[in-house]
Amino acid sequence: MNPIIEIVLTPEEKTDEHNMERKIGYALGSAYDAKIFYRILKRSLDARKSPLYRYRIEVSDKEIPLQPSLKSTYKNVTNCKSIIIVGAGPAGYFAALECLALGLKPIIIERGKNVRDRRRDLKGIQQDHIVNPDSNYCFGEGGAGTYSDGKLYTRSGKRGDINKVNTIFVEHGASAEILFDAHPHIGSNKLPDIIQNMRSTIEEFGGQIHFDQKVIDFSIQDGVINGVTTNSNEYHGEAVILATGHSARDIFELMHHKNLLIESKSFALGVRIEHPQSLIDSIQYHQKNRHDQLPAAAYSLACTINDRGVFSFCMCPGGLMVPAATSPGEIVINGMSLSRRDSKFANSGIVVGVHPLDFQNSEFDPFCGLNFQKRVEQHVFQAGDGSQKAPAQRLTDFMKSRISASLPDSSYIPGLWSAPIDEILPSMIVSPLKEGIKLFTSKMKGFYTEEAVVVATESRTSSPIRIPRNSLSMHPQCAGLIPCGEGAGYAGGIMSAAMDGQHCARAAYHYVLAN
């Protein structure tokens, strides 16, 4: 068995690859005078004091063989039994690729456009303030993650094989560095090509993908689903994997109309706070100017205020804020970053936990959280001028409950307008938010500054509704219906959604075998 060693490099040492080879030799207990092959297993950045890169490395005196391609395991499924997959986000696409390995034909139904054509609608909301309810930052090929950052970090290692998911990304064009980085990131500029390559693989092996197909009904007979009806067609299969994302509110309404059980669940809502990236760098790296071998610095903050969680969400170093509304008449803010993370801004959601018990009759109303979410988004829109301009306050003014006389520069293209966010948002959000920011300021000296701007509203952290599933991963009232991913309440990001997609494909496979 090849030995595993650990080495440390400073940012300065990282500029010369021979420094890694020398340190490997030192770690092996001898001068580096023979050919040694190595493979990086993990790389992390330790910035608690002076920034250091920590590596975990496998070494060998022979060339370390590459892992066999996962694509080589895919079967031609042209004439195989079909599985309908509703949604072409990470849950849907990874479910489809798993179907290829299992010998099932995936038929993907996507309400939005392909990843390239989505760009026109993103430009429409950014520059013209026009929201296409079926093609936006949440809906379309690749799902919400494609154009909103592409972070691949997850704590959900027990849900599936993280390395397998990352390997699939690499086989479709992602950098091999995501296989060993502690906080891997692809970037919204790289993901579209990777998503297109995944689509090509699915179609190459006999799968089908249909865009501009919005599901409006389920075909259910005697408690068994055998297909879906869209705005222009019908599709039939042995099972239906429902991977529609956390913003497909019409799917929740359809399920309620069909008397299929759905449940209210906790989510989070708040604001997005944007700082100059240089300020976050100086706080996190304890140095005035960031070394060119260091990435844009990130942060993670969390606390509890009166039994209510307050935490940072989807932190985007070197990133941008984008409008993520899915219907006209609402303001929703999200964050993204490109692969280089070279924007001069850093932004993060700072959000407050919202629970079903916050609302009356919550046990009888599965839509209580979703309706609250909608009311907040619509109220924020109504407070403005009818565009996608977002209400904003300097952080110092937000904390002092005063309107900002001016606003700092921002990455948010539709524009900001000075507004009393602490009056626009509900007090159940504002009060713990302010208390949480006080604590965050004590943890990150410099976080509290007039250079930071608070923008409303960050509300699509996760689905406010869960679609239940039984021990077979199916809806307890409908055989063959497999709720999947973020929209069903079983994931919280690209990686967990992808792993849940693979899990649901395996559930579909066992269901088909049994029937």
Coordinates of C-alpha atoms in Angstrom, one line a residue:
M1 CA 0.0 0.0 0.0
N2 CA 1.4 3.4 -1.0
P3 CA 2.4 5.7 1.9
I4 CA 0.3 8.8 2.7
I5 CA 2.2 11.9 3.8
E6 CA 1.3 15.4 4.7
I7 CA 3.2 18.5 3.8
V8 CA 2.8 22.3 4.2
L9 CA 3.5 25.0 1.7
T10 CA 3.5 28.8 2.1
P11 CA 1.9 30.8 -0.7
E12 CA 5.4 31.9 -1.7
E13 CA 6.6 28.2 -1.9
K14 CA 3.5 27.3 -3.9
T15 CA 4.8 29.4 -6.8
D16 CA 7.5 26.8 -7.6
E17 CA 6.4 23.2 -8.1
H18 CA 9.8 21.9 -7.2
N19 CA 9.2 23.0 -3.6
M20 CA 6.4 20.4 -3.4
E21 CA 8.8 17.7 -4.7
R22 CA 11.5 18.7 -2.2
K23 CA 9.0 18.7 0.7
I24 CA 7.8 15.3 -0.3
G25 CA 11.4 14.0 -0.2
Y26 CA 11.9 15.5 3.3
A27 CA 8.6 13.9 4.5
L28 CA 9.8 10.5 3.3
G29 CA 12.9 10.9 5.4
S30 CA 15.5 11.2 2.7
A31 CA 16.9 13.7 0.2
Y32 CA 14.8 13.8 -3.0
D33 CA 17.2 12.1 -5.4
A34 CA 14.9 9.4 -7.0
K35 CA 11.9 9.6 -9.2
I36 CA 8.8 9.5 -7.0
F37 CA 5.3 9.6 -8.3
Y38 CA 2.6 11.3 -6.2
R39 CA -1.1 12.1 -6.2
I40 CA -2.7 14.9 -4.2
L41 CA -5.6 13.5 -2.1
K42 CA -6.6 16.7 -0.4
R43 CA -5.6 20.4 -0.4
S44 CA -6.8 22.9 2.1
L45 CA -6.0 26.5 3.0
D46 CA -5.3 27.1 6.7
A47 CA -5.6 30.9 7.3
R48 CA -5.9 30.9 11.1
K49 CA -2.6 32.7 11.4
S50 CA -0.3 33.2 8.4
P51 CA -1.9 31.4 5.4
L52 CA -0.6 27.9 4.7
Y53 CA -1.6 25.3 2.2
R54 CA -1.9 21.8 3.7
Y55 CA -1.6 18.8 1.4
R56 CA -2.4 15.1 1.9
I57 CA -0.4 13.1 -0.7
E58 CA -0.1 9.5 -1.8
V59 CA 3.4 8.6 -3.0
S60 CA 4.8 5.7 -4.9
D61 CA 7.9 4.6 -6.8
K62 CA 5.7 3.6 -9.7
E63 CA 3.3 5.7 -11.7
I64 CA -0.1 5.8 -9.9
P65 CA -2.8 4.5 -12.3
L66 CA -5.7 6.6 -13.2
Q67 CA -9.1 5.7 -12.0
P68 CA -11.2 4.0 -14.8
S69 CA -13.6 6.3 -16.5
L70 CA -17.2 6.3 -15.2
K71 CA -18.4 7.0 -18.7
S72 CA -17.1 3.5 -19.7
T73 CA -19.8 2.0 -17.4
Y74 CA -22.7 3.6 -19.3
K75 CA -24.9 1.4 -21.4
N76 CA -26.8 2.2 -24.6
V77 CA -30.3 2.6 -23.3
T78 CA -32.1 3.5 -26.5
N79 CA -34.4 0.5 -26.3
C80 CA -34.5 0.1 -22.5
K81 CA -37.3 0.9 -20.0
S82 CA -37.8 4.6 -19.5
I83 CA -37.7 6.8 -16.4
I84 CA -39.2 10.2 -16.6
I85 CA -37.0 12.9 -14.8
V86 CA -38.7 16.2 -14.2
G87 CA -36.0 18.9 -14.0
A88 CA -32.6 19.3 -15.7
G89 CA -30.7 20.6 -12.6
P90 CA -27.9 18.7 -10.8
A91 CA -30.4 16.2 -9.3
G92 CA -32.0 15.5 -12.6
Y93 CA -28.8 15.3 -14.7
F94 CA -27.0 13.1 -12.2
A95 CA -30.0 10.9 -11.9
A96 CA -30.0 10.6 -15.7
L97 CA -26.3 9.6 -15.8
E98 CA -26.9 7.0 -13.1
C99 CA -29.7 5.6 -15.1
L100 CA -27.3 5.1 -18.0
A101 CA -25.1 3.0 -15.7
L102 CA -28.1 1.0 -14.5
G103 CA -29.5 0.3 -18.0
L104 CA -32.5 2.6 -17.8
K105 CA -33.5 5.2 -20.4
P106 CA -33.8 8.7 -18.9
I107 CA -36.3 11.1 -20.4
I108 CA -35.7 14.5 -18.9
I109 CA -38.4 17.1 -19.0
E110 CA -37.3 20.7 -18.4
R111 CA -39.6 23.7 -18.2
G112 CA -36.8 26.1 -19.1
K113 CA -34.4 26.6 -22.0
N114 CA -31.0 25.0 -22.7
V115 CA -28.1 26.5 -20.9
R116 CA -27.0 28.8 -23.7
D117 CA -30.5 30.1 -24.6
R118 CA -31.0 30.9 -20.9
R119 CA -28.5 33.7 -21.2
R120 CA -30.8 35.9 -23.1
D121 CA -33.4 35.7 -20.3
L122 CA -30.7 36.4 -17.7
K123 CA -29.7 39.5 -19.6
G124 CA -33.4 40.4 -19.7
I125 CA -33.8 40.4 -16.0
Q126 CA -30.4 42.0 -15.4
Q127 CA -30.7 44.9 -17.8
D128 CA -34.4 45.2 -18.8
H129 CA -35.9 44.1 -15.5
I130 CA -38.1 41.4 -17.3
V131 CA -38.6 38.2 -15.4
N132 CA -39.4 35.1 -17.6
P133 CA -41.2 32.7 -15.2
D134 CA -39.8 29.6 -17.0
S135 CA -36.3 30.8 -17.8
N136 CA -34.3 32.6 -15.2
Y137 CA -31.5 32.1 -12.6
C138 CA -33.5 29.2 -11.1
F139 CA -35.2 27.5 -14.1
G140 CA -33.5 26.1 -17.1
E141 CA -30.8 23.5 -18.0
G142 CA -28.3 23.1 -15.1
G143 CA -30.7 24.5 -12.5
A144 CA -30.1 27.2 -10.1
G145 CA -26.4 26.3 -9.5
T146 CA -25.3 26.9 -13.1
Y147 CA -25.5 30.6 -13.1
S148 CA -25.2 31.1 -9.3
D149 CA -21.7 30.1 -8.4
G150 CA -21.1 26.4 -8.8
K151 CA -19.7 25.7 -5.3
L152 CA -19.2 22.0 -4.7
Y153 CA -18.6 21.9 -1.0
T154 CA -21.0 19.8 1.1
R155 CA -21.1 18.3 4.6
S156 CA -23.4 15.6 3.4
G157 CA -20.8 12.9 2.8
K158 CA -23.0 10.1 4.1
R159 CA -25.6 10.8 1.4
G160 CA -23.4 9.3 -1.4
D161 CA -20.0 9.2 -3.1
I162 CA -18.7 12.8 -3.3
N163 CA -15.6 11.6 -5.3
K164 CA -17.9 10.0 -7.8
V165 CA -19.8 13.2 -8.4
N166 CA -16.6 15.2 -8.7
T167 CA -15.2 12.7 -11.1
I168 CA -18.2 13.0 -13.3
F169 CA -17.7 16.8 -13.3
V170 CA -14.1 16.3 -14.3
E171 CA -14.9 13.8 -17.0
H172 CA -17.2 16.5 -18.5
G173 CA -14.7 19.3 -18.4
A174 CA -14.1 20.6 -14.9
S175 CA -10.6 21.1 -13.5
A176 CA -9.1 18.0 -11.8
E177 CA -8.4 20.3 -8.8
I178 CA -12.0 19.8 -7.6
L179 CA -11.0 16.2 -6.8
F180 CA -8.8 17.3 -4.0
D181 CA -9.6 20.8 -3.0
A182 CA -11.3 21.1 0.4
H183 CA -13.7 23.7 -0.9
P184 CA -14.0 22.9 -4.6
H185 CA -15.5 25.5 -7.0
I186 CA -16.2 25.4 -10.7
G187 CA -17.6 28.9 -11.5
S188 CA -20.6 30.1 -13.4
N189 CA -18.5 30.8 -16.5
K190 CA -17.3 27.2 -16.7
L191 CA -20.5 25.3 -15.8
P192 CA -22.4 26.0 -19.0
D193 CA -19.9 24.0 -21.1
I194 CA -19.8 21.2 -18.5
I195 CA -23.6 21.0 -18.5
Q196 CA -23.7 20.8 -22.3
N197 CA -21.2 18.0 -22.2
M198 CA -23.4 16.1 -19.7
R199 CA -26.3 16.6 -22.0
S200 CA -24.3 15.2 -24.9
T201 CA -23.4 12.1 -22.9
I202 CA -27.0 11.5 -21.9
E203 CA -28.1 11.8 -25.6
E204 CA -25.1 9.8 -26.9
F205 CA -26.2 6.7 -24.8
G206 CA -29.9 7.0 -25.8
G207 CA -31.4 9.3 -23.2
Q208 CA -33.7 12.1 -24.2
I209 CA -33.9 15.8 -23.0
H210 CA -36.9 18.0 -23.8
F211 CA -36.8 21.7 -23.1
D212 CA -39.6 24.2 -22.9
Q213 CA -41.8 21.5 -21.4
K214 CA -43.6 22.6 -18.3
V215 CA -45.3 19.8 -16.3
I216 CA -48.9 20.6 -15.7
D217 CA -50.3 17.2 -14.6
F218 CA -49.4 13.8 -13.5
S219 CA -50.8 10.6 -15.0
I220 CA -51.8 8.5 -12.0
Q221 CA -54.0 5.4 -12.1
D222 CA -54.9 3.3 -9.0
G223 CA -52.1 5.0 -6.9
V224 CA -49.4 4.4 -9.5
I225 CA -47.8 7.1 -11.7
N226 CA -46.9 6.3 -15.3
G227 CA -46.1 9.6 -16.8
V228 CA -46.6 13.4 -16.9
T229 CA -48.4 15.9 -19.1
T230 CA -46.7 19.1 -20.1
N231 CA -47.9 22.3 -21.8
S232 CA -47.5 20.5 -25.2
N233 CA -47.0 16.8 -24.8
E234 CA -47.4 13.6 -22.8
Y235 CA -44.5 11.5 -21.6
H236 CA -44.7 8.0 -20.1
G237 CA -42.3 5.8 -18.2
E238 CA -41.9 3.2 -15.5
A239 CA -41.3 5.8 -12.8
V240 CA -41.1 9.6 -12.4
I241 CA -38.2 11.3 -10.6
L242 CA -39.4 14.7 -9.5
A243 CA -36.3 16.9 -9.4
T244 CA -37.8 20.4 -9.9
G245 CA -35.8 22.6 -7.6
H246 CA -36.7 24.7 -4.6
S247 CA -38.6 27.4 -6.6
A248 CA -41.1 25.3 -8.6
R249 CA -44.1 26.5 -6.6
D250 CA -46.5 25.3 -9.2
I251 CA -45.4 21.7 -8.7
F252 CA -46.3 22.0 -5.0
E253 CA -49.7 23.3 -5.9
L254 CA -50.2 20.5 -8.4
M255 CA -49.4 17.9 -5.8
H256 CA -51.8 19.6 -3.4
H257 CA -54.5 19.6 -6.1
K258 CA -53.9 15.9 -6.7
N259 CA -54.3 15.2 -3.0
L260 CA -50.7 14.1 -2.7
L261 CA -49.2 14.8 0.7
I262 CA -46.7 17.7 1.1
E263 CA -45.3 19.2 4.3
S264 CA -44.2 22.6 5.5
K265 CA -40.5 22.6 6.5
S266 CA -38.0 25.0 8.0
F267 CA -36.0 27.3 5.7
A268 CA -34.2 30.6 6.1
L269 CA -34.7 34.2 4.9
G270 CA -32.8 37.4 5.3
V271 CA -30.5 39.7 3.3
R272 CA -27.3 39.6 1.3
I273 CA -24.3 41.6 2.6
E274 CA -21.6 42.8 0.2
H275 CA -18.2 44.0 1.3
P276 CA -15.1 45.0 -0.7
Q277 CA -13.2 41.8 -1.3
S278 CA -9.9 43.5 -0.2
L279 CA -11.5 44.1 3.2
I280 CA -12.4 40.5 3.7
D281 CA -9.0 39.4 2.5
S282 CA -7.3 41.6 5.0
I283 CA -9.5 40.3 7.8
Q284 CA -9.1 36.6 7.0
Y285 CA -5.5 36.6 5.9
H286 CA -4.2 39.0 8.5
Q287 CA -2.2 41.0 5.8
K288 CA -2.8 44.2 3.9
N289 CA -2.4 42.8 0.4
R290 CA -3.4 39.3 -0.6
H291 CA -0.6 37.2 -2.1
D292 CA -1.3 36.2 -5.7
Q293 CA -1.2 32.5 -4.7
L294 CA -4.1 33.0 -2.3
P295 CA -7.7 32.8 -3.4
A296 CA -10.2 35.5 -2.6
A297 CA -11.0 35.0 1.0
A298 CA -14.3 33.6 2.3
Y299 CA -15.9 33.4 5.6
S300 CA -18.5 31.3 7.5
L301 CA -20.5 32.7 10.4
A302 CA -23.3 31.3 12.6
C303 CA -24.9 31.9 15.9
T304 CA -28.2 31.3 17.7
I305 CA -30.4 34.2 18.8
N306 CA -33.4 33.2 21.1
D307 CA -33.4 29.7 19.7
R308 CA -33.4 31.0 16.1
G309 CA -30.4 30.3 13.9
V310 CA -28.6 33.2 12.1
F311 CA -25.9 32.3 9.7
S312 CA -24.0 33.1 6.5
F313 CA -25.3 31.3 3.4
C314 CA -23.8 30.8 -0.1
M315 CA -20.8 33.1 0.6
C316 CA -19.3 34.2 -2.7
P317 CA -15.7 35.5 -2.5
G318 CA -14.8 37.6 -5.5
G319 CA -18.4 37.4 -6.5
L320 CA -21.5 39.2 -7.8
M321 CA -25.0 39.6 -6.6
V322 CA -27.7 38.7 -9.2
P323 CA -31.5 38.9 -9.4
A324 CA -33.1 35.5 -8.8
A325 CA -36.8 36.2 -9.0
T326 CA -38.9 33.5 -10.7
S327 CA -42.0 35.5 -11.2
P328 CA -42.8 39.1 -12.0
G329 CA -43.5 41.3 -9.0
E330 CA -40.9 39.9 -6.6
I331 CA -37.3 40.8 -5.5
V332 CA -35.0 37.9 -4.8
I333 CA -31.2 38.2 -4.5
N334 CA -28.6 35.5 -4.9
G335 CA -24.8 35.4 -5.2
M336 CA -22.5 33.9 -7.8
S337 CA -18.8 34.0 -8.8
L338 CA -16.8 33.1 -11.8
S339 CA -14.0 30.5 -11.7
R340 CA -11.3 33.1 -11.1
R341 CA -13.3 34.8 -8.3
D342 CA -11.7 38.1 -9.4
S343 CA -14.5 40.5 -8.7
K344 CA -13.6 43.3 -6.3
F345 CA -16.7 42.4 -4.2
A346 CA -17.4 39.7 -1.7
N347 CA -21.1 38.8 -0.8
S348 CA -22.9 36.4 1.4
G349 CA -26.4 35.7 2.5
I350 CA -27.0 36.5 6.1
V351 CA -30.2 34.7 7.0
V352 CA -32.5 33.8 9.8
G353 CA -34.2 30.4 10.4
V354 CA -37.9 30.3 9.7
H355 CA -39.9 27.4 11.1
P356 CA -43.5 26.1 10.5
L357 CA -44.3 26.8 14.2
D358 CA -43.8 30.5 13.5
F359 CA -47.2 30.4 11.7
Q360 CA -50.7 29.7 13.0
N361 CA -52.3 26.4 11.8
S362 CA -49.0 25.3 10.3
E363 CA -49.8 21.6 10.9
F364 CA -52.8 22.0 8.6
D365 CA -51.3 24.4 6.0
P366 CA -48.3 23.0 4.1
F367 CA -48.0 26.4 2.3
C368 CA -47.5 28.5 5.4
G369 CA -43.8 29.0 4.9
L370 CA -44.0 29.3 1.2
N371 CA -46.7 31.9 1.5
F372 CA -44.6 33.9 4.0
Q373 CA -41.7 33.7 1.6
K374 CA -43.8 35.0 -1.3
R375 CA -45.3 37.8 0.8
V376 CA -41.8 39.0 1.8
E377 CA -40.5 38.9 -1.8
Q378 CA -43.6 40.7 -3.2
H379 CA -43.6 43.3 -0.4
V380 CA -39.9 44.1 -1.1
F381 CA -40.8 44.6 -4.8
Q382 CA -43.8 46.8 -4.0
A383 CA -41.7 49.0 -1.9
G384 CA -39.6 49.8 -5.0
D385 CA -40.2 51.4 -8.4
G386 CA -41.5 48.3 -10.2
S387 CA -38.0 47.3 -11.5
Q388 CA -35.5 44.7 -10.3
K389 CA -33.6 47.4 -8.4
A390 CA -33.1 46.1 -4.9
P391 CA -33.5 48.0 -1.6
A392 CA -30.3 48.6 0.2
Q393 CA -28.6 50.2 3.3
R394 CA -25.1 50.6 4.4
L395 CA -24.5 48.1 7.1
T396 CA -23.9 50.8 9.7
D397 CA -27.2 52.5 8.8
F398 CA -29.1 49.2 8.9
M399 CA -27.9 48.6 12.4
K400 CA -28.8 52.1 13.4
S401 CA -32.2 52.0 11.7
R402 CA -31.6 55.0 9.4
I403 CA -31.8 55.5 5.6
S404 CA -28.5 55.8 3.9
A405 CA -27.7 59.1 2.4
S406 CA -25.6 57.3 -0.2
L407 CA -24.7 53.8 -1.2
P408 CA -21.3 52.2 -2.0
D409 CA -20.5 50.7 -5.3
S410 CA -22.0 47.3 -5.9
S411 CA -21.8 44.4 -8.2
Y412 CA -25.6 44.2 -8.5
I413 CA -26.3 45.1 -12.2
P414 CA -30.1 46.1 -11.9
G415 CA -29.1 48.7 -9.4
L416 CA -29.8 49.5 -5.7
W417 CA -32.0 52.1 -4.1
S418 CA -31.6 53.5 -0.6
A419 CA -34.4 52.1 1.6
P420 CA -35.2 51.3 5.2
I421 CA -34.7 47.5 5.0
D422 CA -35.3 47.2 8.7
E423 CA -38.8 48.5 8.1
I424 CA -39.5 46.6 4.8
L425 CA -38.6 43.2 6.2
P426 CA -40.6 41.5 9.0
S427 CA -39.5 42.2 12.5
M428 CA -39.1 38.4 13.1
I429 CA -36.3 38.6 10.6
V430 CA -34.8 42.0 11.3
S431 CA -34.4 41.6 15.1
P432 CA -32.4 38.4 15.2
L433 CA -30.5 39.5 12.1
K434 CA -29.2 42.6 13.9
E435 CA -28.3 40.7 17.0
G436 CA -26.5 38.1 14.9
I437 CA -24.5 40.8 13.1
K438 CA -23.4 42.2 16.4
L439 CA -22.0 38.8 17.3
F440 CA -20.4 38.3 13.9
T441 CA -18.7 41.7 14.3
S442 CA -17.0 40.4 17.5
K443 CA -15.8 37.3 15.6
M444 CA -14.6 39.2 12.5
K445 CA -13.1 42.5 13.4
G446 CA -13.8 44.8 10.5
F447 CA -17.0 43.1 9.3
Y448 CA -19.0 46.0 10.6
T449 CA -18.2 48.9 8.3
E450 CA -20.0 51.6 6.3
E451 CA -18.2 50.1 3.2
A452 CA -20.6 47.1 3.4
V453 CA -24.1 47.2 1.9
V454 CA -27.1 45.2 3.0
V455 CA -29.4 44.2 0.2
A456 CA -32.9 42.5 0.4
T457 CA -34.0 39.9 0.0
E458 CA -32.2 36.6 0.2
S459 CA -35.1 34.2 0.5
R460 CA -34.4 31.1 -1.7
T461 CA -32.0 29.3 0.7
S462 CA -34.0 26.0 0.5
S463 CA -37.4 24.8 -0.2
P464 CA -40.1 25.8 2.4
I465 CA -41.9 22.5 1.5
R466 CA -40.9 18.9 1.8
I467 CA -42.4 16.2 -0.4
P468 CA -42.3 13.1 1.8
R469 CA -40.9 9.8 0.7
N470 CA -41.0 6.3 2.3
S471 CA -38.3 3.7 2.9
L472 CA -38.2 3.0 -0.9
S473 CA -37.7 6.7 -1.6
M474 CA -41.1 7.0 -3.1
H475 CA -44.1 9.2 -2.2
P476 CA -46.1 7.2 0.4
Q477 CA -49.3 7.7 -1.6
C478 CA -48.1 7.2 -5.1
A479 CA -46.0 4.2 -6.3
G480 CA -43.3 5.1 -8.8
L481 CA -43.2 8.8 -7.8
I482 CA -39.8 9.6 -6.4
P483 CA -39.3 13.1 -4.9
C484 CA -35.7 14.2 -5.4
G485 CA -33.2 17.0 -4.6
E486 CA -33.7 20.5 -3.2
G487 CA -37.3 20.9 -4.4
A488 CA -38.4 17.9 -2.5
G489 CA -36.4 18.9 0.6
Y490 CA -33.6 16.3 0.5
A491 CA -30.7 18.4 -0.6
G492 CA -29.1 21.8 -0.1
G493 CA -26.7 22.6 -3.0
I494 CA -25.2 21.1 -6.1
M495 CA -23.3 18.2 -4.5
S496 CA -26.1 17.0 -2.2
A497 CA -28.6 17.4 -5.1
A498 CA -26.4 15.4 -7.4
M499 CA -25.9 12.6 -4.8
D500 CA -29.6 12.5 -4.2
G501 CA -30.2 12.3 -7.9
Q502 CA -28.0 9.2 -8.1
H503 CA -29.8 7.7 -5.0
C504 CA -33.2 8.3 -6.7
A505 CA -32.1 6.7 -9.9
R506 CA -31.1 3.6 -7.9
A507 CA -34.5 3.7 -6.2
A508 CA -36.2 3.8 -9.7
Y509 CA -34.0 0.9 -10.8
H510 CA -35.1 -1.3 -7.8
Y511 CA -38.7 -0.3 -8.4
V512 CA -38.6 -1.3 -12.0
L513 CA -37.0 -4.6 -11.1
A514 CA -39.7 -5.3 -8.6
N515 CA -42.5 -4.6 -11.0

